[in-house]
mmCIF file of C-alpha atoms in Angstrom:
data_model
loop_
_atom_site.group_PDB
_atom_site.id
_atom_site.type_symbol
_atom_site.label_atom_id
_atom_site.label_comp_id
_atom_site.label_asym_id
_atom_site.label_seq_id
_atom_site.Cartn_x
_atom_site.Cartn_y
_atom_site.Cartn_z
ATOM 1 C CA UNK A 943 62.741 -7.784 44.467
ATOM 2 C CA UNK A 944 59.404 -8.562 46.000
ATOM 3 C CA UNK A 945 57.961 -10.459 43.527
ATOM 4 C CA UNK A 946 60.661 -11.799 42.270
ATOM 5 C CA UNK A 947 60.760 -13.672 45.767
ATOM 6 C CA UNK A 948 57.421 -14.270 45.618
ATOM 7 C CA UNK A 949 58.039 -16.772 42.270
ATOM 8 C CA UNK A 950 61.081 -17.799 43.657
ATOM 9 C CA UNK A 951 58.960 -19.385 46.768
ATOM 10 C CA UNK A 952 55.817 -20.796 44.444
ATOM 11 C CA UNK A 953 58.355 -22.502 42.167
ATOM 12 C CA UNK A 954 60.420 -23.888 45.476
ATOM 13 C CA UNK A 955 57.247 -24.946 47.407
ATOM 14 C CA UNK A 956 55.766 -26.806 43.964
ATOM 15 C CA UNK A 957 59.247 -28.774 43.905
ATOM 16 C CA UNK A 958 58.947 -29.507 47.991
ATOM 17 C CA UNK A 959 55.054 -30.724 47.193
ATOM 18 C CA UNK A 960 56.255 -32.660 44.438
ATOM 19 C CA UNK A 961 59.185 -34.339 46.091
ATOM 20 C CA UNK A 962 56.947 -34.538 49.461
ATOM 21 C CA UNK A 963 54.540 -36.988 47.711
ATOM 22 C CA UNK A 964 56.718 -38.753 45.402
ATOM 23 C CA UNK A 965 58.255 -40.273 48.728
ATOM 24 C CA UNK A 966 55.101 -40.769 50.337
ATOM 25 C CA UNK A 967 54.207 -43.142 47.225
ATOM 26 C CA UNK A 968 57.224 -44.499 47.576
ATOM 27 C CA UNK A 969 56.927 -45.406 50.936
ATOM 28 C CA UNK A 970 53.316 -46.636 50.158
ATOM 29 C CA UNK A 971 54.281 -48.592 47.718
ATOM 30 C CA UNK A 972 56.766 -50.504 50.109
ATOM 31 C CA UNK A 973 54.480 -51.056 52.765
ATOM 32 C CA UNK A 974 51.743 -52.359 49.830
ATOM 33 C CA UNK A 975 54.884 -54.504 49.245
ATOM 34 C CA UNK A 976 54.309 -55.797 52.320
ATOM 35 C CA UNK A 977 50.608 -56.581 52.463
ATOM 36 C CA UNK A 978 50.767 -58.691 49.212
ATOM 37 C CA UNK A 979 53.714 -60.634 50.679
ATOM 38 C CA UNK A 980 52.195 -61.220 53.965
ATOM 39 C CA UNK A 981 48.410 -62.134 51.989
ATOM 40 C CA UNK A 982 49.782 -64.554 49.754
ATOM 41 C CA UNK A 983 51.477 -66.643 52.399
ATOM 42 C CA UNK A 984 49.034 -69.825 52.560
ATOM 43 C CA UNK A 985 50.440 -71.294 56.169
ATOM 44 C CA UNK A 986 48.621 -70.759 58.806
ATOM 45 C CA UNK A 987 49.542 -70.654 63.014
ATOM 46 C CA UNK A 988 52.025 -69.038 65.168
ATOM 47 C CA UNK A 989 55.569 -68.556 64.395
ATOM 48 C CA UNK A 990 58.420 -68.835 67.319
ATOM 49 C CA UNK A 991 60.169 -65.667 67.388
ATOM 50 C CA UNK A 992 63.611 -67.902 65.719
ATOM 51 C CA UNK A 993 60.853 -69.422 62.836
ATOM 52 C CA UNK A 994 58.678 -65.907 62.653
ATOM 53 C CA UNK A 995 59.630 -64.914 59.029
ATOM 54 C CA UNK A 996 60.985 -61.345 58.814
ATOM 55 C CA UNK A 997 59.115 -59.601 55.836
ATOM 56 C CA UNK A 998 61.161 -56.713 54.184
ATOM 57 C CA UNK A 999 61.453 -54.960 51.457
ATOM 58 C CA UNK A 1000 64.421 -53.304 50.261
ATOM 59 C CA UNK A 1001 64.481 -49.695 49.324
ATOM 60 C CA UNK A 1002 67.873 -49.163 47.377
ATOM 61 C CA UNK A 1003 71.044 -50.013 49.819
ATOM 62 C CA UNK A 1004 68.097 -50.172 53.082
ATOM 63 C CA UNK A 1005 66.422 -52.885 54.254
ATOM 64 C CA UNK A 1006 62.999 -51.999 55.855
ATOM 65 C CA UNK A 1007 61.176 -54.393 58.018
ATOM 66 C CA UNK A 1008 57.247 -53.527 58.431
ATOM 67 C CA UNK A 1009 55.356 -54.664 61.874
ATOM 68 C CA UNK A 1010 52.451 -56.905 60.639
ATOM 69 C CA UNK A 1011 49.728 -59.399 61.449
ATOM 70 C CA UNK A 1012 47.527 -61.583 59.343
ATOM 71 C CA UNK A 1013 42.976 -62.291 60.165
ATOM 72 C CA UNK A 1014 41.028 -65.511 58.983
ATOM 73 C CA UNK A 1015 37.444 -63.983 59.333
ATOM 74 C CA UNK A 1016 34.443 -65.471 58.940
ATOM 75 C CA UNK A 1017 31.457 -62.853 58.700
ATOM 76 C CA UNK A 1018 28.228 -65.083 58.685
ATOM 77 C CA UNK A 1019 29.358 -66.553 62.316
ATOM 78 C CA UNK A 1020 31.733 -63.541 62.879
ATOM 79 C CA UNK A 1021 34.926 -65.792 63.679
ATOM 80 C CA UNK A 1022 38.445 -64.308 63.583
ATOM 81 C CA UNK A 1023 41.185 -65.321 64.744
ATOM 82 C CA UNK A 1024 45.091 -63.983 64.232
ATOM 83 C CA UNK A 1025 46.940 -66.473 62.166
ATOM 84 C CA UNK A 1026 50.475 -64.857 62.267
ATOM 85 C CA UNK A 1027 52.250 -61.838 61.940
ATOM 86 C CA UNK A 1028 54.773 -59.852 64.365
ATOM 87 C CA UNK A 1029 52.193 -58.938 67.152
ATOM 88 C CA UNK A 1030 51.656 -60.705 70.057
ATOM 89 C CA UNK A 1031 48.873 -61.009 72.714
ATOM 90 C CA UNK A 1032 45.813 -59.831 70.374
ATOM 91 C CA UNK A 1033 44.149 -63.210 70.130
ATOM 92 C CA UNK A 1034 40.201 -62.449 71.125
ATOM 93 C CA UNK A 1035 41.038 -58.550 72.581
ATOM 94 C CA UNK A 1036 38.555 -55.610 72.233
ATOM 95 C CA UNK A 1037 41.263 -53.597 69.714
ATOM 96 C CA UNK A 1038 41.540 -56.533 67.377
ATOM 97 C CA UNK A 1039 37.941 -56.073 67.281
ATOM 98 C CA UNK A 1040 37.920 -52.572 67.123
ATOM 99 C CA UNK A 1041 40.356 -52.983 63.624
ATOM 100 C CA UNK A 1042 38.368 -55.891 62.171
ATOM 101 C CA UNK A 1043 35.096 -53.459 62.389
ATOM 102 C CA UNK A 1044 36.246 -50.729 61.281
ATOM 103 C CA UNK A 1045 37.819 -52.599 58.588
ATOM 104 C CA UNK A 1046 33.928 -54.286 57.911
ATOM 105 C CA UNK A 1047 32.296 -51.232 57.573
ATOM 106 C CA UNK A 1048 34.671 -50.154 54.753
ATOM 107 C CA UNK A 1049 34.411 -51.268 51.359
ATOM 108 C CA UNK A 1050 37.619 -51.148 49.887
ATOM 109 C CA UNK A 1051 39.679 -53.928 49.552
ATOM 110 C CA UNK A 1052 42.679 -52.256 50.357
ATOM 111 C CA UNK A 1053 42.860 -49.071 52.565
ATOM 112 C CA UNK A 1054 44.068 -47.285 55.969
ATOM 113 C CA UNK A 1055 42.316 -47.541 59.349
ATOM 114 C CA UNK A 1056 43.686 -43.857 61.180
ATOM 115 C CA UNK A 1057 42.701 -44.393 64.509
ATOM 116 C CA UNK A 1058 44.913 -47.085 64.697
ATOM 117 C CA UNK A 1059 47.791 -46.159 62.171
ATOM 118 C CA UNK A 1060 47.086 -49.461 60.360
ATOM 119 C CA UNK A 1061 47.323 -50.469 56.538
ATOM 120 C CA UNK A 1062 44.872 -53.030 55.660
ATOM 121 C CA UNK A 1063 44.513 -55.436 52.492
ATOM 122 C CA UNK A 1064 41.248 -58.155 52.762
ATOM 123 C CA UNK A 1065 41.390 -61.168 49.988
ATOM 124 C CA UNK A 1066 38.201 -62.894 49.877
ATOM 125 C CA UNK A 1067 38.358 -66.777 49.466
ATOM 126 C CA UNK A 1068 35.102 -67.736 49.571
ATOM 127 C CA UNK A 1069 34.082 -68.945 53.139
ATOM 128 C CA UNK A 1070 36.717 -66.959 54.685
ATOM 129 C CA UNK A 1071 38.067 -63.726 53.772
ATOM 130 C CA UNK A 1072 42.011 -62.901 54.817
ATOM 131 C CA UNK A 1073 43.100 -60.063 56.060
ATOM 132 C CA UNK A 1074 46.396 -58.552 56.467
ATOM 133 C CA UNK A 1075 47.375 -55.850 58.165
ATOM 134 C CA UNK A 1076 51.224 -53.818 58.817
ATOM 135 C CA UNK A 1077 52.370 -51.032 60.972
ATOM 136 C CA UNK A 1078 52.373 -47.441 59.154
ATOM 137 C CA UNK A 1079 54.313 -45.635 61.957
ATOM 138 C CA UNK A 1080 57.428 -46.964 60.233
ATOM 139 C CA UNK A 1081 55.647 -45.088 56.851
ATOM 140 C CA UNK A 1082 55.150 -42.073 58.422
ATOM 141 C CA UNK A 1083 58.351 -41.732 60.557
ATOM 142 C CA UNK A 1084 60.320 -42.254 57.339
ATOM 143 C CA UNK A 1085 58.073 -39.510 55.769
ATOM 144 C CA UNK A 1086 59.209 -37.060 58.868
ATOM 145 C CA UNK A 1087 62.670 -37.980 58.378
ATOM 146 C CA UNK A 1088 62.700 -37.537 54.859
ATOM 147 C CA UNK A 1089 60.725 -33.869 54.789
ATOM 148 C CA UNK A 1090 63.293 -32.740 57.820
ATOM 149 C CA UNK A 1091 66.041 -33.627 55.529
ATOM 150 C CA UNK A 1092 64.687 -31.321 52.606
ATOM 151 C CA UNK A 1093 63.580 -28.313 54.718
ATOM 152 C CA UNK A 1094 66.882 -27.232 55.226
ATOM 153 C CA UNK A 1095 67.582 -27.361 51.343
ATOM 154 C CA UNK A 1096 64.656 -25.823 50.675
ATOM 155 C CA UNK A 1097 65.772 -23.417 53.246
ATOM 156 C CA UNK A 1098 69.184 -22.848 52.396
ATOM 157 C CA UNK A 1099 67.925 -21.650 49.105
ATOM 158 C CA UNK A 1100 65.813 -19.526 49.638
ATOM 159 C CA UNK A 1101 68.173 -16.691 51.442
ATOM 160 C CA UNK A 1102 70.815 -17.943 48.441
ATOM 161 C CA UNK A 1103 68.356 -16.826 46.164
ATOM 162 C CA UNK A 1104 67.177 -13.938 47.900
ATOM 163 C CA UNK A 1105 70.896 -12.662 48.702
ATOM 164 C CA UNK A 1106 71.422 -13.074 45.088
ATOM 165 C CA UNK A 1107 68.338 -11.025 44.166
ATOM 166 C CA UNK A 1108 69.042 -8.173 46.870
ATOM 167 C CA UNK A 1109 72.529 -7.736 45.269
ATOM 168 C CA UNK A 1110 71.344 -7.877 41.407
ATOM 169 C CA UNK A 1111 68.684 -5.354 42.472
ATOM 170 C CA UNK A 1112 70.962 -2.913 44.195
ATOM 171 C CA UNK A 1113 73.471 -3.317 40.905
ATOM 172 C CA UNK A 1114 70.521 -3.008 38.730
ATOM 173 C CA UNK A 1115 68.701 0.291 40.268
ATOM 174 C CA UNK A 1116 72.371 2.004 40.669
ATOM 175 C CA UNK A 1117 71.656 3.905 37.646
ATOM 176 C CA UNK A 1118 67.990 4.804 38.246
ATOM 177 C CA UNK A 1119 68.336 5.694 41.915
ATOM 178 C CA UNK A 1120 71.449 8.405 40.055
ATOM 179 C CA UNK A 1121 68.760 9.481 37.662
ATOM 180 C CA UNK A 1122 66.399 10.391 40.162
ATOM 181 C CA UNK A 1123 68.818 12.181 43.099
ATOM 182 C CA UNK A 1124 69.543 13.944 39.679
ATOM 183 C CA UNK A 1125 66.745 15.096 38.712
ATOM 184 C CA UNK A 1126 65.178 16.181 42.215
ATOM 185 C CA UNK A 1127 68.206 18.107 42.874
ATOM 186 C CA UNK A 1128 68.130 20.117 39.740
ATOM 187 C CA UNK A 1129 64.377 20.575 40.299
ATOM 188 C CA UNK A 1130 65.735 21.794 44.173
ATOM 189 C CA UNK A 1131 68.375 23.890 42.623
ATOM 190 C CA UNK A 1132 66.478 25.473 39.977
ATOM 191 C CA UNK A 1133 63.545 26.641 42.011
ATOM 192 C CA UNK A 1134 66.387 28.326 44.093
ATOM 193 C CA UNK A 1135 67.867 30.115 41.849
ATOM 194 C CA UNK A 1136 65.002 30.836 39.718
ATOM 195 C CA UNK A 1137 63.681 33.060 43.204
ATOM 196 C CA UNK A 1138 66.129 35.603 42.556
ATOM 197 C CA UNK A 1139 65.837 37.313 39.564
ATOM 198 C CA UNK A 1140 61.918 36.674 39.703
ATOM 199 C CA UNK A 1141 61.943 38.712 43.137
ATOM 200 C CA UNK A 1142 63.705 41.695 41.141
ATOM 201 C CA UNK A 1143 61.346 40.784 38.189
ATOM 202 C CA UNK A 1144 57.869 41.339 40.647
ATOM 203 C CA UNK A 1145 60.382 44.416 42.661
ATOM 204 C CA UNK A 1146 60.598 46.412 39.245
ATOM 205 C CA UNK A 1147 57.045 45.433 38.175
ATOM 206 C CA UNK A 1148 55.336 46.851 41.004
ATOM 207 C CA UNK A 1149 57.398 50.319 40.552
ATOM 208 C CA UNK A 1150 56.419 50.748 36.868
ATOM 209 C CA UNK A 1151 53.368 50.096 37.980
ATOM 210 C CA UNK A 1152 53.384 52.938 40.248
ATOM 211 C CA UNK A 1153 54.792 55.251 38.205
ATOM 212 C CA UNK A 1154 52.667 57.571 36.173
ATOM 213 C CA UNK A 1155 52.603 55.743 32.697
ATOM 214 C CA UNK A 1156 50.174 56.026 29.481
ATOM 215 C CA UNK A 1157 47.540 53.260 28.523
ATOM 216 C CA UNK A 1158 49.627 50.843 27.153
ATOM 217 C CA UNK A 1159 52.685 50.871 29.198
ATOM 218 C CA UNK A 1160 50.157 50.509 31.974
ATOM 219 C CA UNK A 1161 48.678 47.600 30.452
ATOM 220 C CA UNK A 1162 52.443 45.488 29.580
ATOM 221 C CA UNK A 1163 53.391 46.856 32.989
ATOM 222 C CA UNK A 1164 50.149 44.785 34.566
ATOM 223 C CA UNK A 1165 51.093 41.791 32.400
ATOM 224 C CA UNK A 1166 54.571 41.555 33.681
ATOM 225 C CA UNK A 1167 53.242 41.854 37.344
ATOM 226 C CA UNK A 1168 50.503 39.145 36.861
ATOM 227 C CA UNK A 1169 52.803 36.589 34.823
ATOM 228 C CA UNK A 1170 55.860 37.070 37.379
ATOM 229 C CA UNK A 1171 53.414 36.407 40.111
ATOM 230 C CA UNK A 1172 52.198 33.260 38.183
ATOM 231 C CA UNK A 1173 55.581 32.061 37.388
ATOM 232 C CA UNK A 1174 57.075 32.886 40.948
ATOM 233 C CA UNK A 1175 54.070 30.540 42.587
ATOM 234 C CA UNK A 1176 54.764 27.722 40.236
ATOM 235 C CA UNK A 1177 58.951 28.331 41.550
ATOM 236 C CA UNK A 1178 57.396 27.445 45.193
ATOM 237 C CA UNK A 1179 55.472 25.107 44.640
ATOM 238 C CA UNK A 1180 57.929 23.503 42.436
ATOM 239 C CA UNK A 1181 60.596 24.089 45.388
ATOM 240 C CA UNK A 1182 57.950 22.640 48.205
ATOM 241 C CA UNK A 1183 58.280 19.464 46.740
ATOM 242 C CA UNK A 1184 61.622 19.652 45.705
ATOM 243 C CA UNK A 1185 62.209 19.562 49.541
ATOM 244 C CA UNK A 1186 59.660 17.154 50.366
ATOM 245 C CA UNK A 1187 61.216 14.909 48.496
ATOM 246 C CA UNK A 1188 64.707 15.636 49.752
ATOM 247 C CA UNK A 1189 63.706 15.581 52.926
ATOM 248 C CA UNK A 1190 65.607 18.398 53.354
ATOM 249 C CA UNK A 1191 63.240 20.303 56.498
ATOM 250 C CA UNK A 1192 61.638 17.209 58.740
ATOM 251 C CA UNK A 1193 58.153 18.169 59.836
ATOM 252 C CA UNK A 1194 57.771 19.361 63.819
ATOM 253 C CA UNK A 1195 54.689 17.030 65.060
ATOM 254 C CA UNK A 1196 52.920 18.898 68.073
ATOM 255 C CA UNK A 1197 49.340 18.686 68.874
ATOM 256 C CA UNK A 1198 47.120 20.565 66.670
ATOM 257 C CA UNK A 1199 43.795 21.829 66.647
ATOM 258 C CA UNK A 1200 42.274 20.704 62.853
ATOM 259 C CA UNK A 1201 39.273 22.065 64.187
ATOM 260 C CA UNK A 1202 40.720 25.902 64.916
ATOM 261 C CA UNK A 1203 43.457 25.439 61.726
ATOM 262 C CA UNK A 1204 40.438 24.466 59.041
ATOM 263 C CA UNK A 1205 38.787 27.851 60.966
ATOM 264 C CA UNK A 1206 41.302 29.733 60.312
ATOM 265 C CA UNK A 1207 41.943 28.819 56.825
ATOM 266 C CA UNK A 1208 38.336 29.349 56.283
ATOM 267 C CA UNK A 1209 38.151 33.406 57.597
ATOM 268 C CA UNK A 1210 41.147 33.615 55.434
ATOM 269 C CA UNK A 1211 38.941 32.668 51.667
ATOM 270 C CA UNK A 1212 36.079 33.673 52.756
ATOM 271 C CA UNK A 1213 36.965 36.762 51.278
ATOM 272 C CA UNK A 1214 38.387 35.200 47.832
ATOM 273 C CA UNK A 1215 35.277 32.872 47.924
ATOM 274 C CA UNK A 1216 33.384 35.848 48.179
ATOM 275 C CA UNK A 1217 34.519 37.685 45.458
ATOM 276 C CA UNK A 1218 34.244 34.371 43.076
ATOM 277 C CA UNK A 1219 30.598 34.322 43.340
ATOM 278 C CA UNK A 1220 30.510 31.416 45.319
ATOM 279 C CA UNK A 1221 29.675 31.477 48.749
ATOM 280 C CA UNK A 1222 31.533 29.064 51.900
ATOM 281 C CA UNK A 1223 29.880 27.355 54.475
ATOM 282 C CA UNK A 1224 31.175 25.229 57.550
ATOM 283 C CA UNK A 1225 30.932 22.483 59.820
ATOM 284 C CA UNK A 1226 33.685 22.091 62.062
ATOM 285 C CA UNK A 1227 33.264 20.037 65.006
ATOM 286 C CA UNK A 1228 35.177 21.514 68.356
ATOM 287 C CA UNK A 1229 38.560 20.074 69.314
ATOM 288 C CA UNK A 1230 39.623 17.339 67.228
ATOM 289 C CA UNK A 1231 42.979 17.489 68.477
ATOM 290 C CA UNK A 1232 46.102 15.652 65.824
ATOM 291 C CA UNK A 1233 49.460 14.890 66.342
ATOM 292 C CA UNK A 1234 51.349 16.880 63.284
ATOM 293 C CA UNK A 1235 52.841 19.854 61.929
ATOM 294 C CA UNK A 1236 50.351 22.988 61.660
ATOM 295 C CA UNK A 1237 52.145 24.950 59.458
ATOM 296 C CA UNK A 1238 52.388 21.815 56.529
ATOM 297 C CA UNK A 1239 48.293 20.734 57.940
ATOM 298 C CA UNK A 1240 47.345 24.430 57.379
ATOM 299 C CA UNK A 1241 48.731 24.690 53.691
ATOM 300 C CA UNK A 1242 46.591 21.095 53.087
ATOM 301 C CA UNK A 1243 43.254 22.868 54.113
ATOM 302 C CA UNK A 1244 44.370 25.633 52.123
ATOM 303 C CA UNK A 1245 45.372 24.126 48.799
ATOM 304 C CA UNK A 1246 41.808 22.456 49.159
ATOM 305 C CA UNK A 1247 40.019 25.209 49.590
ATOM 306 C CA UNK A 1248 41.655 27.006 47.088
ATOM 307 C CA UNK A 1249 40.918 24.146 44.624
ATOM 308 C CA UNK A 1250 37.506 24.542 45.641
ATOM 309 C CA UNK A 1251 36.732 27.572 44.603
ATOM 310 C CA UNK A 1252 38.625 27.690 41.620
ATOM 311 C CA UNK A 1253 36.931 24.581 39.790
ATOM 312 C CA UNK A 1254 33.921 25.053 41.509
ATOM 313 C CA UNK A 1255 30.514 25.829 39.690
ATOM 314 C CA UNK A 1256 29.255 29.636 39.484
ATOM 315 C CA UNK A 1257 27.206 30.828 42.619
ATOM 316 C CA UNK A 1258 28.107 27.065 43.535
ATOM 317 C CA UNK A 1259 28.014 26.840 47.682
ATOM 318 C CA UNK A 1260 31.833 25.320 48.674
ATOM 319 C CA UNK A 1261 31.603 23.383 52.092
ATOM 320 C CA UNK A 1262 34.010 22.420 54.043
ATOM 321 C CA UNK A 1263 33.429 20.032 57.714
ATOM 322 C CA UNK A 1264 35.494 18.190 59.963
ATOM 323 C CA UNK A 1265 34.066 15.198 61.997
ATOM 324 C CA UNK A 1266 36.091 13.128 64.678
ATOM 325 C CA UNK A 1267 35.572 9.817 63.591
ATOM 326 C CA UNK A 1268 36.165 6.495 66.094
ATOM 327 C CA UNK A 1269 40.266 7.210 65.115
ATOM 328 C CA UNK A 1270 40.446 9.688 62.815
ATOM 329 C CA UNK A 1271 39.762 12.927 62.031
ATOM 330 C CA UNK A 1272 37.779 13.498 58.517
ATOM 331 C CA UNK A 1273 37.979 17.078 56.672
ATOM 332 C CA UNK A 1274 35.909 17.445 53.611
ATOM 333 C CA UNK A 1275 35.993 20.194 51.195
ATOM 334 C CA UNK A 1276 33.582 19.992 48.455
ATOM 335 C CA UNK A 1277 32.212 21.992 45.407
ATOM 336 C CA UNK A 1278 29.252 21.541 43.007
ATOM 337 C CA UNK A 1279 30.352 21.691 39.378
ATOM 338 C CA UNK A 1280 31.030 19.049 36.665
ATOM 339 C CA UNK A 1281 31.821 15.238 37.615
ATOM 340 C CA UNK A 1282 35.120 14.294 36.745
ATOM 341 C CA UNK A 1283 35.038 11.504 34.956
ATOM 342 C CA UNK A 1284 36.305 8.276 37.240
ATOM 343 C CA UNK A 1285 39.074 8.016 35.128
ATOM 344 C CA UNK A 1286 40.511 10.885 35.504
ATOM 345 C CA UNK A 1287 40.230 10.587 39.434
ATOM 346 C CA UNK A 1288 42.950 8.823 40.324
ATOM 347 C CA UNK A 1289 45.270 10.890 37.991
ATOM 348 C CA UNK A 1290 44.579 14.387 40.178
ATOM 349 C CA UNK A 1291 47.276 13.966 42.716
ATOM 350 C CA UNK A 1292 49.995 13.668 39.777
ATOM 351 C CA UNK A 1293 52.724 16.188 39.711
ATOM 352 C CA UNK A 1294 51.868 18.643 36.814
ATOM 353 C CA UNK A 1295 48.072 16.848 35.686
ATOM 354 C CA UNK A 1296 45.110 19.068 35.049
ATOM 355 C CA UNK A 1297 41.693 17.555 34.371
ATOM 356 C CA UNK A 1298 40.794 19.574 32.098
ATOM 357 C CA UNK A 1299 43.930 20.909 29.460
ATOM 358 C CA UNK A 1300 40.931 23.531 27.689
ATOM 359 C CA UNK A 1301 41.077 25.938 31.307
ATOM 360 C CA UNK A 1302 43.749 27.722 30.396
ATOM 361 C CA UNK A 1303 45.681 28.907 33.469
ATOM 362 C CA UNK A 1304 42.474 28.654 35.605
ATOM 363 C CA UNK A 1305 44.137 25.080 35.972
ATOM 364 C CA UNK A 1306 46.674 26.084 37.590
ATOM 365 C CA UNK A 1307 49.735 24.014 37.674
ATOM 366 C CA UNK A 1308 48.903 21.325 38.689
ATOM 367 C CA UNK A 1309 51.339 20.740 41.730
ATOM 368 C CA UNK A 1310 49.124 21.387 44.727
ATOM 369 C CA UNK A 1311 46.937 18.519 44.978
ATOM 370 C CA UNK A 1312 49.917 16.675 44.510
ATOM 371 C CA UNK A 1313 51.596 18.342 47.966
ATOM 372 C CA UNK A 1314 48.147 18.079 49.664
ATOM 373 C CA UNK A 1315 49.346 14.161 49.552
ATOM 374 C CA UNK A 1316 52.767 14.412 50.094
ATOM 375 C CA UNK A 1317 51.507 16.522 53.270
ATOM 376 C CA UNK A 1318 48.554 13.834 53.726
ATOM 377 C CA UNK A 1319 51.459 10.841 53.453
ATOM 378 C CA UNK A 1320 53.710 12.720 56.647
ATOM 379 C CA UNK A 1321 51.149 12.731 58.573
ATOM 380 C CA UNK A 1322 50.157 8.731 58.085
ATOM 381 C CA UNK A 1323 47.008 9.896 56.751
ATOM 382 C CA UNK A 1324 45.105 10.430 53.279
ATOM 383 C CA UNK A 1325 43.618 12.719 51.060
ATOM 384 C CA UNK A 1326 41.003 11.536 48.388
ATOM 385 C CA UNK A 1327 38.599 12.659 45.818
ATOM 386 C CA UNK A 1328 35.488 11.649 44.821
ATOM 387 C CA UNK A 1329 33.153 12.872 42.618
ATOM 388 C CA UNK A 1330 29.564 12.666 40.754
ATOM 389 C CA UNK A 1331 26.390 14.334 39.210
ATOM 390 C CA UNK A 1332 25.816 16.802 43.032
ATOM 391 C CA UNK A 1333 29.536 17.054 43.522
ATOM 392 C CA UNK A 1334 33.419 17.552 43.761
ATOM 393 C CA UNK A 1335 34.538 16.095 47.076
ATOM 394 C CA UNK A 1336 38.532 15.962 48.669
ATOM 395 C CA UNK A 1337 38.275 13.615 51.445
ATOM 396 C CA UNK A 1338 41.747 13.956 53.999
ATOM 397 C CA UNK A 1339 42.037 11.702 56.833
ATOM 398 C CA UNK A 1340 44.487 11.026 59.750
ATOM 399 C CA UNK A 1341 45.181 9.427 62.927
ATOM 400 C CA UNK A 1342 43.540 11.225 66.066
ATOM 401 C CA UNK A 1343 46.086 12.049 69.011
ATOM 402 C CA UNK A 1344 46.550 9.367 71.530
#
């Protein structure tokens, strides 16, 4: 709708400017007709009010009268006097001298003197020049009146088209909205319903593992347990996204120390990183306070650390840092490894996207970073990825507590 209204606005603006230009040219043509009519009048001398001719042009049914005066100028000796017109008390005045000086400085035989609001036409008669002047205030008044009459029409057309666009957009998007709602509801319901049988499967798998089974049966029980844990993890992540989409659980915001949250996550993941052979280093600035949901922020940091440990190069050091910028808190998690191509970086936060499908279960389900982005959005922050030959970095920023 925004795109269509932008295009409509551009079209209306072009039409408005075209009409304005057309009206302006029409009014200027009327003014020039007055100038040519005056310049061709060879009578010299003043007219009384009863004798003075009306210089009038008809614009449609409207009779337009424009103030004017004519001057004869002898450039050689600087003599000039007014020969006629509707102006009075111009002879031998500084105003007349200024008008003539401004006119004679211009090379064109026809033009305007903006400082006095006059349009002029010069005619060379050999020994002297005859110059006709006509007042442009009537032109400007007519142009303003025309513009003011067209503006309400343009505004009315814009509002009418806006209303039509809103109604048509709503009508057109109803099926899409229904499909989205059905999809979200299905995802939420399916995830919820799958949790119960998975819990039963895990419980039974644990019982089987605790029983005295032979080697082959023990391996089968272990496989059941392992796959059930993975399925449970997937279902929990899908349920988290479904709840976020449906806004079923509103975040509870309070003052949170991002420094303490990051430190807790680092301590929890240190054994995991050590077991994976990837040391975990951190540099956390103290008292980085934000307004947010502590549990969700902890989940975001955990997702980034888990991702770094999972995909970091063997033996490489995973680093986490928390910094306090001017008005923002910034958390950075980086891991060494092969750089991610730029064309794939923009897709990392899409649901079920995996940069390398060949890595099998090591790639996870492609939902963690989507959940992290959703949490960042809830906190009016951003999370982005950078990658080069040195490391791959995930950077989360959000406003500091005011």
